[in-house]
CSV table of C-alpha atoms in Angstrom, one decimal:
chain,number,residue,atom,x,y,z
A,1119,MET,CA,86.4,-45.0,93.8
A,1120,ASP,CA,89.6,-46.2,92.7
A,1121,VAL,CA,91.2,-45.5,89.4
A,1122,ASN,CA,91.0,-49.2,88.6
A,1123,GLU,CA,87.4,-49.3,89.3
A,1124,GLU,CA,86.8,-46.2,87.3
A,1125,SER,CA,88.8,-47.6,84.4
A,1126,GLN,CA,86.9,-50.9,84.6
A,1127,GLY,CA,83.7,-49.0,84.6
A,1128,ASN,CA,84.8,-47.0,81.5
A,1129,GLU,CA,86.0,-50.2,79.8
A,1130,SER,CA,82.7,-51.9,80.5
A,1131,ALA,CA,80.8,-48.9,79.1
A,1132,HIS,CA,83.1,-48.9,76.0
A,1133,GLU,CA,82.6,-52.6,75.7
A,1134,GLU,CA,78.8,-52.2,75.9
A,1135,PHE,CA,79.0,-49.4,73.3
A,1136,ARG,CA,81.1,-51.7,71.1
A,1137,ARG,CA,78.6,-54.5,71.5
A,1138,VAL,CA,75.7,-52.2,70.7
A,1139,ASP,CA,77.6,-50.6,67.9
A,1140,THR,CA,78.7,-54.0,66.4
A,1141,SER,CA,75.2,-55.5,66.8
A,1142,GLN,CA,73.8,-52.8,64.6
A,1143,THR,CA,74.3,-54.1,61.1
A,1144,GLN,CA,73.4,-52.6,57.8
A,1145,PRO,CA,69.8,-53.4,56.9
A,1146,SER,CA,69.7,-55.9,54.2
A,1147,ILE,CA,67.2,-55.6,51.3
A,1148,GLU,CA,65.2,-58.7,50.7
A,1149,TYR,CA,62.9,-59.2,47.7
A,1150,SER,CA,60.0,-61.4,48.2
A,1151,LYS,CA,57.1,-62.4,45.9
A,1152,LYS,CA,53.8,-60.8,46.8
A,1153,ASN,CA,51.8,-64.0,46.5
A,1154,GLY,CA,51.9,-63.9,42.7
A,1155,ALA,CA,49.9,-60.7,42.5
A,1156,SER,CA,52.4,-59.0,40.2
A,1157,LYS,CA,51.7,-61.4,37.3
A,1158,PRO,CA,48.1,-60.5,36.6
A,1159,LEU,CA,48.9,-56.8,37.1
A,1160,LEU,CA,51.7,-57.1,34.5
A,1161,LEU,CA,49.4,-58.9,32.1
A,1162,VAL,CA,46.7,-56.2,32.5
A,1163,LEU,CA,49.2,-53.4,32.0
A,1164,SER,CA,50.6,-55.1,28.9
A,1165,LEU,CA,47.2,-55.5,27.4
A,1166,ILE,CA,46.4,-51.8,28.0
A,1167,VAL,CA,49.6,-50.8,26.3
A,1168,LEU,CA,48.9,-53.1,23.3
A,1169,LEU,CA,45.3,-51.8,22.9
A,1170,SER,CA,46.5,-48.2,23.1
A,1171,ILE,CA,49.1,-48.8,20.4
A,1172,GLY,CA,46.5,-50.6,18.2
A,1173,ALA,CA,43.9,-47.8,18.6
A,1174,THR,CA,46.5,-45.1,17.9
A,1175,GLY,CA,47.6,-47.0,14.7
A,1176,TYR,CA,44.0,-47.4,13.6
A,1177,LEU,CA,43.2,-43.7,14.1
A,1178,LEU,CA,46.3,-42.5,12.4
A,1179,LYS,CA,46.3,-44.9,9.4
A,1180,ASP,CA,44.8,-42.2,7.1
A,1181,LYS,CA,47.8,-39.9,7.8
A,1182,PHE,CA,50.2,-42.6,6.6
A,1183,THR,CA,48.4,-43.8,3.5
A,1184,SER,CA,48.9,-42.1,0.3
A,1185,SER,CA,46.0,-40.8,-1.8
A,1186,GLU,CA,48.0,-39.8,-4.8
A,1187,GLU,CA,47.2,-40.9,-8.3
A,1188,PRO,CA,49.3,-43.8,-9.6
A,1189,THR,CA,52.2,-42.7,-11.8
A,1190,PRO,CA,53.1,-44.5,-15.0
A,1191,THR,CA,56.0,-46.9,-14.6
A,1192,PRO,CA,58.7,-47.3,-17.2
A,1193,ASN,CA,58.3,-50.4,-19.3
A,1194,PRO,CA,61.5,-52.4,-20.0
A,1195,THR,CA,60.7,-52.2,-23.7
A,1196,GLY,CA,61.0,-48.4,-23.6
A,1197,GLY,CA,57.3,-47.3,-23.4
A,1198,LEU,CA,55.3,-46.1,-20.5
A,1199,GLU,CA,52.5,-48.1,-19.0
A,1200,ALA,CA,49.4,-46.2,-18.3
A,1201,PRO,CA,48.2,-46.2,-14.7
A,1202,ILE,CA,45.2,-48.4,-14.1
A,1203,THR,CA,42.2,-46.3,-13.1
A,1204,GLN,CA,38.9,-47.6,-11.7
A,1205,PRO,CA,35.8,-46.6,-13.6
A,1206,SER,CA,33.7,-44.1,-11.7
A,1207,PRO,CA,30.5,-45.7,-10.4
A,1208,THR,CA,27.3,-44.6,-12.2
A,1209,PRO,CA,25.1,-42.5,-10.0
A,1210,SER,CA,22.5,-44.6,-8.4
A,1211,PHE,CA,18.8,-43.8,-8.6
A,1212,ASP,CA,17.5,-42.8,-5.2
A,1213,ARG,CA,14.2,-44.8,-5.0
A,1214,ASN,CA,13.4,-43.8,-1.4
A,1215,LYS,CA,12.5,-40.3,-2.6
A,1216,PHE,CA,9.4,-41.6,-4.5
A,1217,THR,CA,6.0,-42.6,-3.3
A,1218,LEU,CA,4.0,-45.3,-5.2
A,1219,ARG,CA,0.5,-46.6,-5.4
A,1220,LEU,CA,0.1,-50.2,-6.6
A,1221,LEU,CA,-3.2,-51.4,-8.0
A,1222,ASN,CA,-4.0,-55.0,-9.1
A,1223,GLY,CA,-5.5,-54.9,-12.6
A,1224,THR,CA,-5.9,-58.7,-12.8
A,1225,LYS,CA,-8.0,-61.4,-11.3
A,1226,THR,CA,-5.0,-62.8,-9.4
A,1227,SER,CA,-5.6,-62.2,-5.7
A,1228,GLY,CA,-2.8,-60.6,-3.7
A,1229,LEU,CA,-0.7,-59.5,-6.7
A,1230,ALA,CA,-0.4,-55.9,-5.7
A,1231,ALA,CA,0.8,-56.8,-2.2
A,1232,THR,CA,3.4,-59.2,-3.6
A,1233,VAL,CA,4.8,-56.6,-6.1
A,1234,SER,CA,4.6,-53.8,-3.5
A,1235,ALA,CA,6.8,-55.9,-1.2
A,1236,LYS,CA,9.4,-56.3,-4.0
A,1237,LEU,CA,9.4,-52.6,-4.8
A,1238,LYS,CA,9.6,-51.7,-1.1
A,1239,ASP,CA,12.7,-53.9,-0.8
A,1240,LEU,CA,14.2,-51.9,-3.7
A,1241,GLY,CA,13.6,-48.7,-1.7
A,1242,TYR,CA,10.4,-47.2,-2.9
A,1243,ILE,CA,7.8,-45.8,-0.5
A,1244,ILE,CA,4.5,-47.6,-0.9
A,1245,ASN,CA,1.5,-45.4,-0.2
A,1246,LYS,CA,-1.3,-47.7,-1.0
A,1247,THR,CA,-2.0,-51.2,-2.5
A,1248,GLY,CA,-5.4,-52.3,-3.7
A,1249,ASN,CA,-7.5,-53.3,-6.7
A,1250,ALA,CA,-7.9,-51.3,-9.9
A,1251,THR,CA,-11.5,-50.4,-11.0
A,1252,ASN,CA,-11.0,-52.8,-14.0
A,1253,SER,CA,-9.5,-56.3,-13.7
A,1254,ALA,CA,-8.9,-56.8,-17.4
A,1255,PHE,CA,-5.4,-55.1,-17.8
A,1256,THR,CA,-3.2,-57.3,-20.0
A,1257,LYS,CA,-0.1,-55.1,-19.7
A,1258,THR,CA,1.1,-53.1,-16.7
A,1259,ALA,CA,0.5,-49.4,-16.9
A,1260,VAL,CA,2.8,-46.9,-15.2
A,1261,ARG,CA,1.6,-43.3,-14.6
A,1262,VAL,CA,4.0,-40.7,-13.3
A,1263,LYS,CA,3.6,-37.0,-12.3
A,1264,LYS,CA,5.3,-34.6,-14.7
A,1265,GLU,CA,7.3,-33.1,-11.9
A,1266,SER,CA,8.5,-36.5,-10.7
A,1267,SER,CA,9.3,-37.9,-14.1
A,1268,THR,CA,13.1,-37.3,-13.9
A,1269,GLY,CA,14.1,-40.9,-14.4
A,1270,LEU,CA,11.3,-42.4,-12.3
A,1271,LEU,CA,9.4,-43.8,-15.3
A,1272,GLU,CA,12.5,-45.4,-16.8
A,1273,GLN,CA,13.6,-46.9,-13.4
A,1274,LEU,CA,10.1,-48.3,-12.7
A,1275,ILE,CA,10.1,-49.9,-16.1
A,1276,LYS,CA,13.5,-51.5,-15.4
A,1277,ASP,CA,12.4,-52.7,-12.0
A,1278,LEU,CA,9.2,-54.2,-13.3
A,1279,SER,CA,10.4,-55.5,-16.6
A,1280,PRO,CA,11.8,-58.9,-15.6
A,1281,ASP,CA,8.3,-60.0,-14.6
A,1282,TYR,CA,5.9,-57.6,-16.3
A,1283,SER,CA,5.4,-56.1,-19.8
A,1284,VAL,CA,5.1,-52.4,-19.1
A,1285,GLU,CA,3.4,-49.8,-21.2
A,1286,GLU,CA,3.5,-46.1,-20.6
A,1287,ALA,CA,0.3,-44.4,-19.7
A,1288,VAL,CA,-0.9,-40.9,-19.3
A,1289,ASN,CA,0.6,-38.6,-16.7
A,1290,LEU,CA,-0.8,-38.4,-13.2
A,1291,LYS,CA,-2.3,-35.1,-12.0
A,1292,ASP,CA,0.1,-32.8,-10.2
A,1293,SER,CA,-2.4,-32.7,-7.3
A,1294,ASP,CA,-2.1,-36.5,-6.8
A,1295,THR,CA,-0.6,-37.6,-3.4
A,1296,VAL,CA,1.8,-40.1,-5.0
A,1297,ASP,CA,4.7,-39.7,-7.5
A,1298,ALA,CA,3.7,-42.7,-9.6
A,1299,GLU,CA,0.9,-45.2,-9.9
A,1300,VAL,CA,1.4,-48.8,-11.1
A,1301,ILE,CA,-1.5,-50.8,-12.4
A,1302,LEU,CA,-0.4,-54.4,-12.7
A,1303,GLY,CA,-1.5,-56.4,-15.8
A,1304,ASP,CA,-1.5,-60.1,-16.6
A,1305,GLU,CA,1.6,-60.0,-18.8
């Protein structure tokens, strides 16, 4: 082999190397849309973030609200204005602790059932409805056990008074199964 041939072979090898070397280019980064799949995903993630923020705010609202009493504010005329306070609610009578027996003392059919429905709606427990042994009651009689009389008699009179004239009667026996007995009259 001749030096020329050898140098030509080397040159062709270098030339191939250059071609290979120059044909290798830096990879280019291309961004493409993924068939629009990123929009629903972004929407769902945004919704989750908003719901999380809302839930956190709702759960922590008590920590950020003040439960202090109002302080008097200075009046431009020189005096102090008293803070406005809400009146405390009166304790409510817990009717669902008392069991009643309603008896119809009139000739009006179904009266005990009608009044028992009204008293049941108010919260009383109705044990029995029926007819009294006598159907000539003019006024409504209310009988209460001594041990159950803490406000029960007064509350029953209030609850019945718009429609019935109530008279107090003797106490029920302590052995009776109900706390109060109401015998409905004509008035």
